[in-house]
């Protein structure tokens, strides 16, 4: 009866993994000041481009609807204007302003607010204005398709540059 129990104890002792030196903390490390978990994670991984792209896309969608609604409300979208849609032009301008404002905000928040939102906003508004000017000059809406892409890319590049500093 004692032999099977002894065999089980020996098997359990041998199956446990050995402790290695890499799993123990060095004595000098115990008293050191540790960085905050978010800073340590960011330092180890760097900027997360996928998260920033998704943040920019989400910001653009929110900005489109919020700006469009605000523009329509400011343009008198609640009254009847006959055949014209009241506030439609203002809704389009509001949507463009909302996208240009919220794309850099989404990228900035997705990267943990490590960059310069003011610089990203300035670049985004400049790209939006250039896209609107090009669309007006060519009498085509095709350039407006590339405006949000340029805004997301410029915001990511500004976030990366701020992360290097």
PDB file of C-alpha atoms in Angstrom:
ATOM      1  CA  UNK A   1       0.000   0.000   0.000  1.00  0.00           C
ATOM      2  CA  UNK A   2       2.876   2.361   0.766  1.00  0.00           C
ATOM      3  CA  UNK A   3       4.620   1.749  -2.549  1.00  0.00           C
ATOM      4  CA  UNK A   4       1.913   3.310  -4.817  1.00  0.00           C
ATOM      5  CA  UNK A   5       1.704   6.424  -2.605  1.00  0.00           C
ATOM      6  CA  UNK A   6       5.482   6.814  -2.587  1.00  0.00           C
ATOM      7  CA  UNK A   7       5.562   6.397  -6.363  1.00  0.00           C
ATOM      8  CA  UNK A   8       2.899   9.080  -6.722  1.00  0.00           C
ATOM      9  CA  UNK A   9       4.799  11.518  -4.477  1.00  0.00           C
ATOM     10  CA  UNK A  10       8.040  10.938  -6.383  1.00  0.00           C
ATOM     11  CA  UNK A  11       6.276  11.381  -9.755  1.00  0.00           C
ATOM     12  CA  UNK A  12       4.643  14.622  -8.597  1.00  0.00           C
ATOM     13  CA  UNK A  13       7.959  15.981  -7.314  1.00  0.00           C
ATOM     14  CA  UNK A  14       9.726  15.167 -10.552  1.00  0.00           C
ATOM     15  CA  UNK A  15       6.965  16.618 -12.747  1.00  0.00           C
ATOM     16  CA  UNK A  16       7.164  20.091 -11.180  1.00  0.00           C
ATOM     17  CA  UNK A  17       9.199  22.487 -13.329  1.00  0.00           C
ATOM     18  CA  UNK A  18      12.516  23.562 -11.870  1.00  0.00           C
ATOM     19  CA  UNK A  19      12.995  27.204 -10.866  1.00  0.00           C
ATOM     20  CA  UNK A  20      15.440  29.022 -13.063  1.00  0.00           C
ATOM     21  CA  UNK A  21      17.342  32.210 -12.342  1.00  0.00           C
ATOM     22  CA  UNK A  22      15.431  34.147 -15.004  1.00  0.00           C
ATOM     23  CA  UNK A  23      12.210  33.767 -13.047  1.00  0.00           C
ATOM     24  CA  UNK A  24      13.544  35.460  -9.935  1.00  0.00           C
ATOM     25  CA  UNK A  25      13.872  39.200  -9.419  1.00  0.00           C
ATOM     26  CA  UNK A  26      17.346  40.577  -8.974  1.00  0.00           C
ATOM     27  CA  UNK A  27      17.870  42.216  -5.553  1.00  0.00           C
ATOM     28  CA  UNK A  28      18.845  45.560  -7.136  1.00  0.00           C
ATOM     29  CA  UNK A  29      15.586  45.634  -9.080  1.00  0.00           C
ATOM     30  CA  UNK A  30      13.392  45.335  -5.994  1.00  0.00           C
ATOM     31  CA  UNK A  31      14.143  48.834  -4.670  1.00  0.00           C
ATOM     32  CA  UNK A  32      14.122  50.602  -8.045  1.00  0.00           C
ATOM     33  CA  UNK A  33      11.380  52.991  -9.136  1.00  0.00           C
ATOM     34  CA  UNK A  34       9.245  51.261 -11.706  1.00  0.00           C
ATOM     35  CA  UNK A  35       7.656  53.164 -14.602  1.00  0.00           C
ATOM     36  CA  UNK A  36       3.901  53.393 -14.759  1.00  0.00           C
ATOM     37  CA  UNK A  37       2.354  50.358 -16.487  1.00  0.00           C
ATOM     38  CA  UNK A  38       1.089  52.396 -19.456  1.00  0.00           C
ATOM     39  CA  UNK A  39       4.506  53.998 -19.993  1.00  0.00           C
ATOM     40  CA  UNK A  40       6.279  50.644 -19.737  1.00  0.00           C
ATOM     41  CA  UNK A  41       3.884  49.041 -22.202  1.00  0.00           C
ATOM     42  CA  UNK A  42       4.230  51.926 -24.644  1.00  0.00           C
ATOM     43  CA  UNK A  43       8.020  51.913 -24.369  1.00  0.00           C
ATOM     44  CA  UNK A  44       8.062  48.202 -25.128  1.00  0.00           C
ATOM     45  CA  UNK A  45       5.624  48.255 -28.036  1.00  0.00           C
ATOM     46  CA  UNK A  46       5.916  51.747 -29.488  1.00  0.00           C
ATOM     47  CA  UNK A  47       3.048  53.415 -31.323  1.00  0.00           C
ATOM     48  CA  UNK A  48       0.275  51.036 -32.360  1.00  0.00           C
ATOM     49  CA  UNK A  49      -0.487  51.884 -35.976  1.00  0.00           C
ATOM     50  CA  UNK A  50      -3.535  49.605 -36.274  1.00  0.00           C
ATOM     51  CA  UNK A  51      -5.169  51.120 -33.232  1.00  0.00           C
ATOM     52  CA  UNK A  52      -4.450  54.623 -34.510  1.00  0.00           C
ATOM     53  CA  UNK A  53      -6.006  53.827 -37.907  1.00  0.00           C
ATOM     54  CA  UNK A  54      -9.122  52.427 -36.235  1.00  0.00           C
ATOM     55  CA  UNK A  55      -9.246  55.420 -33.905  1.00  0.00           C
ATOM     56  CA  UNK A  56      -9.048  57.769 -36.889  1.00  0.00           C
ATOM     57  CA  UNK A  57     -11.798  55.891 -38.725  1.00  0.00           C
ATOM     58  CA  UNK A  58     -14.041  55.899 -35.670  1.00  0.00           C
ATOM     59  CA  UNK A  59     -13.345  59.588 -35.115  1.00  0.00           C
ATOM     60  CA  UNK A  60     -14.171  60.311 -38.741  1.00  0.00           C
ATOM     61  CA  UNK A  61     -17.519  58.519 -38.531  1.00  0.00           C
ATOM     62  CA  UNK A  62     -18.454  60.295 -35.301  1.00  0.00           C
ATOM     63  CA  UNK A  63     -17.314  63.638 -36.724  1.00  0.00           C
ATOM     64  CA  UNK A  64     -19.278  63.110 -39.940  1.00  0.00           C
ATOM     65  CA  UNK A  65     -22.569  62.571 -38.159  1.00  0.00           C
ATOM     66  CA  UNK A  66     -22.010  65.077 -35.346  1.00  0.00           C
ATOM     67  CA  UNK A  67     -20.824  67.795 -37.725  1.00  0.00           C
ATOM     68  CA  UNK A  68     -23.582  67.065 -40.212  1.00  0.00           C
ATOM     69  CA  UNK A  69     -26.234  67.258 -37.515  1.00  0.00           C
ATOM     70  CA  UNK A  70     -24.801  70.464 -36.086  1.00  0.00           C
ATOM     71  CA  UNK A  71     -24.574  72.029 -39.551  1.00  0.00           C
ATOM     72  CA  UNK A  72     -28.141  71.059 -40.414  1.00  0.00           C
ATOM     73  CA  UNK A  73     -29.408  72.473 -37.141  1.00  0.00           C
ATOM     74  CA  UNK A  74     -27.510  75.715 -37.687  1.00  0.00           C
ATOM     75  CA  UNK A  75     -28.832  75.975 -41.249  1.00  0.00           C
ATOM     76  CA  UNK A  76     -32.465  75.757 -40.252  1.00  0.00           C
ATOM     77  CA  UNK A  77     -33.080  72.102 -40.973  1.00  0.00           C
ATOM     78  CA  UNK A  78     -36.194  72.172 -38.795  1.00  0.00           C
ATOM     79  CA  UNK A  79     -38.305  74.408 -41.056  1.00  0.00           C
ATOM     80  CA  UNK A  80     -39.983  73.817 -44.402  1.00  0.00           C
ATOM     81  CA  UNK A  81     -38.372  75.556 -47.360  1.00  0.00           C
ATOM     82  CA  UNK A  82     -40.453  74.345 -50.275  1.00  0.00           C
ATOM     83  CA  UNK A  83     -38.517  72.278 -52.796  1.00  0.00           C
ATOM     84  CA  UNK A  84     -35.098  72.981 -51.246  1.00  0.00           C
ATOM     85  CA  UNK A  85     -33.823  70.948 -48.366  1.00  0.00           C
ATOM     86  CA  UNK A  86     -33.227  73.476 -45.618  1.00  0.00           C
ATOM     87  CA  UNK A  87     -29.842  73.103 -44.035  1.00  0.00           C
ATOM     88  CA  UNK A  88     -28.474  70.566 -46.533  1.00  0.00           C
ATOM     89  CA  UNK A  89     -25.562  72.756 -47.607  1.00  0.00           C
ATOM     90  CA  UNK A  90     -24.765  73.577 -44.004  1.00  0.00           C
ATOM     91  CA  UNK A  91     -24.958  69.879 -43.108  1.00  0.00           C
ATOM     92  CA  UNK A  92     -22.345  69.072 -45.763  1.00  0.00           C
ATOM     93  CA  UNK A  93     -20.029  71.809 -44.509  1.00  0.00           C
ATOM     94  CA  UNK A  94     -20.573  70.695 -40.921  1.00  0.00           C
ATOM     95  CA  UNK A  95     -19.807  67.081 -41.829  1.00  0.00           C
ATOM     96  CA  UNK A  96     -16.569  68.146 -43.527  1.00  0.00           C
ATOM     97  CA  UNK A  97     -15.559  70.191 -40.496  1.00  0.00           C
ATOM     98  CA  UNK A  98     -16.500  67.365 -38.132  1.00  0.00           C
ATOM     99  CA  UNK A  99     -14.440  64.802 -40.031  1.00  0.00           C
ATOM    100  CA  UNK A 100     -11.448  67.135 -40.173  1.00  0.00           C
ATOM    101  CA  UNK A 101     -11.714  67.751 -36.426  1.00  0.00           C
ATOM    102  CA  UNK A 102     -12.501  64.267 -35.141  1.00  0.00           C
ATOM    103  CA  UNK A 103     -10.060  62.181 -37.240  1.00  0.00           C
ATOM    104  CA  UNK A 104      -6.980  63.589 -35.486  1.00  0.00           C
ATOM    105  CA  UNK A 105      -8.810  63.368 -32.160  1.00  0.00           C
ATOM    106  CA  UNK A 106      -9.496  59.657 -32.720  1.00  0.00           C
ATOM    107  CA  UNK A 107      -5.863  58.999 -33.652  1.00  0.00           C
ATOM    108  CA  UNK A 108      -4.644  61.039 -30.693  1.00  0.00           C
ATOM    109  CA  UNK A 109      -6.863  59.188 -28.208  1.00  0.00           C
ATOM    110  CA  UNK A 110      -6.042  55.768 -29.688  1.00  0.00           C
ATOM    111  CA  UNK A 111      -2.344  56.431 -29.127  1.00  0.00           C
ATOM    112  CA  UNK A 112      -2.852  57.338 -25.490  1.00  0.00           C
ATOM    113  CA  UNK A 113      -2.680  61.134 -25.985  1.00  0.00           C
ATOM    114  CA  UNK A 114       1.083  61.048 -26.508  1.00  0.00           C
ATOM    115  CA  UNK A 115       1.309  63.357 -29.507  1.00  0.00           C
ATOM    116  CA  UNK A 116       0.277  66.913 -30.215  1.00  0.00           C
ATOM    117  CA  UNK A 117      -3.424  67.208 -30.994  1.00  0.00           C
ATOM    118  CA  UNK A 118      -3.031  70.858 -32.001  1.00  0.00           C
ATOM    119  CA  UNK A 119      -0.441  69.971 -34.659  1.00  0.00           C
ATOM    120  CA  UNK A 120      -2.584  67.092 -35.902  1.00  0.00           C
ATOM    121  CA  UNK A 121      -5.664  69.318 -36.057  1.00  0.00           C
ATOM    122  CA  UNK A 122      -3.795  71.995 -38.018  1.00  0.00           C
ATOM    123  CA  UNK A 123      -2.511  69.431 -40.518  1.00  0.00           C
ATOM    124  CA  UNK A 124      -5.953  67.848 -40.836  1.00  0.00           C
ATOM    125  CA  UNK A 125      -7.678  71.185 -41.477  1.00  0.00           C
ATOM    126  CA  UNK A 126      -5.020  72.117 -44.042  1.00  0.00           C
ATOM    127  CA  UNK A 127      -5.471  68.799 -45.873  1.00  0.00           C
ATOM    128  CA  UNK A 128      -9.266  69.221 -45.760  1.00  0.00           C
ATOM    129  CA  UNK A 129      -9.044  72.752 -47.141  1.00  0.00           C
ATOM    130  CA  UNK A 130      -6.665  71.624 -49.897  1.00  0.00           C
ATOM    131  CA  UNK A 131      -9.009  68.777 -50.813  1.00  0.00           C
ATOM    132  CA  UNK A 132     -12.010  71.103 -50.947  1.00  0.00           C
ATOM    133  CA  UNK A 133     -10.059  73.585 -53.063  1.00  0.00           C
ATOM    134  CA  UNK A 134      -8.946  70.855 -55.451  1.00  0.00           C
ATOM    135  CA  UNK A 135     -12.494  69.492 -55.705  1.00  0.00           C
ATOM    136  CA  UNK A 136     -13.814  72.980 -56.441  1.00  0.00           C
ATOM    137  CA  UNK A 137     -11.061  73.642 -58.989  1.00  0.00           C
ATOM    138  CA  UNK A 138     -11.565  70.363 -60.867  1.00  0.00           C
ATOM    139  CA  UNK A 139     -15.356  70.409 -60.440  1.00  0.00           C
ATOM    140  CA  UNK A 140     -15.173  66.813 -59.249  1.00  0.00           C
ATOM    141  CA  UNK A 141     -15.700  65.142 -55.899  1.00  0.00           C
ATOM    142  CA  UNK A 142     -13.002  62.523 -56.495  1.00  0.00           C
ATOM    143  CA  UNK A 143     -10.274  64.404 -54.568  1.00  0.00           C
ATOM    144  CA  UNK A 144     -12.502  64.364 -51.490  1.00  0.00           C
ATOM    145  CA  UNK A 145     -12.183  60.570 -51.316  1.00  0.00           C
ATOM    146  CA  UNK A 146      -8.473  60.881 -50.540  1.00  0.00           C
ATOM    147  CA  UNK A 147      -8.810  63.642 -47.923  1.00  0.00           C
ATOM    148  CA  UNK A 148      -9.630  61.364 -44.943  1.00  0.00           C
ATOM    149  CA  UNK A 149      -6.786  59.013 -45.916  1.00  0.00           C
ATOM    150  CA  UNK A 150      -4.351  61.927 -45.910  1.00  0.00           C
ATOM    151  CA  UNK A 151      -5.736  63.173 -42.608  1.00  0.00           C
ATOM    152  CA  UNK A 152      -5.298  59.777 -40.923  1.00  0.00           C
ATOM    153  CA  UNK A 153      -1.779  59.335 -42.329  1.00  0.00           C
ATOM    154  CA  UNK A 154      -0.656  62.809 -41.309  1.00  0.00           C
ATOM    155  CA  UNK A 155      -2.069  62.340 -37.809  1.00  0.00           C
ATOM    156  CA  UNK A 156      -0.252  59.001 -37.424  1.00  0.00           C
ATOM    157  CA  UNK A 157       3.026  60.504 -38.638  1.00  0.00           C
ATOM    158  CA  UNK A 158       2.714  63.385 -36.169  1.00  0.00           C
ATOM    159  CA  UNK A 159       1.946  60.918 -33.342  1.00  0.00           C
ATOM    160  CA  UNK A 160       5.004  58.848 -34.287  1.00  0.00           C
ATOM    161  CA  UNK A 161       7.232  61.917 -34.360  1.00  0.00           C
ATOM    162  CA  UNK A 162       6.058  62.931 -30.911  1.00  0.00           C
ATOM    163  CA  UNK A 163       6.657  59.396 -29.620  1.00  0.00           C
ATOM    164  CA  UNK A 164      10.296  59.519 -30.729  1.00  0.00           C
ATOM    165  CA  UNK A 165      10.964  62.639 -28.634  1.00  0.00           C
TER     166      UNK A 165
END
